[in-house]
Amino acid sequence: MTVAAFVTAVAMNTFQHTFGE
């Protein structure tokens, strides 16, 4: 996994936790 992919995954996870539940 590249750094960019890791950062993207973390960003999407944060987004889901913030605007999801």
Tab-separated table of C-alpha atoms in Angstrom:
chain	number	residue	atom	x	y	z
A	1	MET	CA	0.000	0.000	0.000
A	2	THR	CA	1.328	3.401	-0.907
A	3	VAL	CA	1.330	6.408	1.396
A	4	ALA	CA	-1.261	8.128	-0.801
A	5	ALA	CA	-3.566	5.111	-0.568
A	6	PHE	CA	-3.158	5.039	3.211
A	7	VAL	CA	-3.931	8.746	3.535
A	8	THR	CA	-6.975	8.337	1.295
A	9	ALA	CA	-8.237	5.414	3.362
A	10	VAL	CA	-7.854	7.389	6.595
A	11	ALA	CA	-9.574	10.423	5.082
A	12	MET	CA	-12.532	8.362	3.859
A	13	ASN	CA	-12.780	6.593	7.236
A	14	THR	CA	-12.806	9.940	9.029
A	15	PHE	CA	-15.399	11.296	6.618
A	16	GLN	CA	-17.697	8.321	7.179
A	17	HIS	CA	-17.415	8.620	10.959
A	18	THR	CA	-18.045	12.372	10.826
A	19	PHE	CA	-20.948	12.493	8.372
A	20	GLY	CA	-22.158	8.896	8.576
A	21	GLU	CA	-23.228	7.765	12.038
